[in-house]
């Protein structure tokens, strides 16, 4: 079934029917203010932190799905309808939703009345703008009533959904003309309020939900709209909303635009009130300034144009052209866009993440920046320093930190023993992209304590040493609470229903070991050694090299099962991911990562391991996490065995780790297979497959595996490490254009059938326009490279473009063969 198409020139995904198999959403905002926006105008917005400063209310797992958003009800004579389809599921003569980069536009029409809603968050301001245009395409005059509707969240989204004995008494608003102010808790400790305003005069308003909708009514039957007259209700407790009533006369062919702004405003404590504080009238200065700025359609258009320019420049840093349009648009546009979103949100707010649970992940954010660092390196730099500041002095880490306070979040626990290594991975990627070794000398607190501050380099050293000093009986790293696979809980033994595997007591056995952490160590260790070398720490570099060699030996000795790499040893020292096991005989993660680290490339183990992955784990929709799926709950394995077979970590296609295999395949030079593993999980290739259900322009965390009842169905789109890793796999390893310490490596590994491609890559202070010719039809191998017409010496794999640092554009022609 087709629900839409890619408009590549506009860089938009165009949804052509509103009843997509799941809400297909977009993100508005890329700085401090964010909105989640579905194709039927559902969703919510928040300032900086989806839990603590949420402006509008959204009920997850609601019935009907995706109710609540920014709604505009139209009353055209007696005909009442919602142009975004929801919430009335109105029959529309036409409908289209275009999700673009940081904005969305819904256009629809009924009975000769045309509607467009353009929604975005402007750069530099903390608000959502909704530009509404109504046009009368009929031959008769029309008198239209427009009712806006949003529901305010009482700021703390968790309390808002739980603490009703308090909440029903605290809601407060103020109304001044066309401006509705939400000021719950402003009287006491908050210094911020929200404003929902429109730039035209109103006939009335409502701010009390029940008055507007009518008791026991849903969004689909607002009494006020049917009555055609607002009640001017002032909320007091219960559920404050914002609704404007606008009357509009439209002659045939006449169009009118309105600008709605939903903004977040802050005042310094001493300036919270209008002069007489006792009157409790809020100081509107920040709202006035904001609304003044966006008081005309022209101003809104200008802000949107600036946003478009921003994205054009950003994505201009890496563009792809190829015959395979699906790959080109994903790698060149949508994958990078998703990387920006994961970088901003970590795992906090999506249609699968409620925005109240999770902060910024230590490992998640370090990996997210791999897909983002080429876009805005300064922000990646700041993020690295934030993350590192939450590290414990012994090198281990809180698993998450809160974006507002930037402090480690104890509630989500610690002791995931892979966490420290991802810091090395993130820092190495940053240095390769920028050449900025200065970051290593930045003083960074440990555990957010300035007294414990030391250089970032020391943080890396502690990360590296933590792994080396926490090894088990086989000399492999101890797994701790879990490694990258949150659900491999080998020290937890949880038998209590409902207990969180992530935070429950961890009985450190000193025995359970992770082959994956060992492989991650082997992957990032050489970078650590290189960083030491390049900063004159020669002894440390040598010691690190030795430690890596020793770890690889340990993996070969105790982490190899004969046909593939083992996954782990449990708390009893028993193998996991071995042919000796009943279920869970082979896992994807350790195999992908070990080969990515180059282990077994010379002795044939790498090839064997990847062949085993293909034979035992591959499916038409991607590679499943392990096989056979666990059919019973294993106390000694934890959450992984708690999922029904085929879902999530229990043999689901957990997309995040598929690109590890893709990259591993490129290390073997198998371009056709590498690309196949890339394309299988890439959403654009399943655009019209409604079985997948989710947005065709973004990756999902998981696709149900072959053991699942709904094999092939995707879940958890947007906020997943899949975004960054697939971008790394396609750009760095398949197209093969990857930053190294001394320049830009060109080393493609593509399907023999791919005749070539071109990429424009900004790298440090120069632009490289790279054209790759594969008329020879090989999978790997560079025969010649010319830089601005002059042949370049080849060494290593492919060629290394020097860091030209001259602010100029350079032409690079690459011939494979
Ligand atoms: C999920 C993991 C997730 C973890 C953290 C588990 O239930 O399966 O994918 O990372 O929870 O909240
Ligand atoms: C999701 C988490 O965000 C990520 O950190 C983890 O690695 C995967 N789950 C696998 O369990």
PDB file of C-alpha atoms and ligand atoms in Angstrom, residues 347 358 363-364 484-486 649 654 701, ligand 2:
ATOM      1  CA  UNK A 347      16.294   8.523  23.733  1.00  0.00           C
ATOM      2  CA  UNK A 358      15.173   8.594  29.915  1.00  0.00           C
ATOM      3  CA  UNK A 363      26.808   5.281  25.470  1.00  0.00           C
ATOM      4  CA  UNK A 364      23.885   6.440  23.354  1.00  0.00           C
ATOM      5  CA  UNK A 484      25.664  -2.742  24.944  1.00  0.00           C
ATOM      6  CA  UNK A 485      22.859  -5.251  25.117  1.00  0.00           C
ATOM      7  CA  UNK A 486      20.901  -3.809  28.033  1.00  0.00           C
ATOM      8  CA  UNK A 649      16.729  -8.260  22.108  1.00  0.00           C
ATOM      9  CA  UNK A 654      17.731  -5.026  16.458  1.00  0.00           C
ATOM     10  CA  UNK A 701      15.185   0.435  16.537  1.00  0.00           C
TER      11      UNK A 701
HETATM   12  C1  LIG B   2      18.579   0.629  23.561  1.00  0.00           C
HETATM   13  C2  LIG B   2      19.614   1.470  24.226  1.00  0.00           C
HETATM   14  O1  LIG B   2      19.347   2.824  24.053  1.00  0.00           O
HETATM   15  C3  LIG B   2      20.972   1.129  23.733  1.00  0.00           C
HETATM   16  O2  LIG B   2      21.919   1.796  24.492  1.00  0.00           O
HETATM   17  C4  LIG B   2      21.173  -0.348  23.857  1.00  0.00           C
HETATM   18  O3  LIG B   2      22.434  -0.596  23.459  1.00  0.00           O
HETATM   19  C5  LIG B   2      20.128  -1.139  23.130  1.00  0.00           C
HETATM   20  N1  LIG B   2      18.890  -0.762  23.673  1.00  0.00           N
HETATM   21  C6  LIG B   2      20.328  -2.636  23.203  1.00  0.00           C
HETATM   22  O4  LIG B   2      19.881  -3.190  24.364  1.00  0.00           O
END
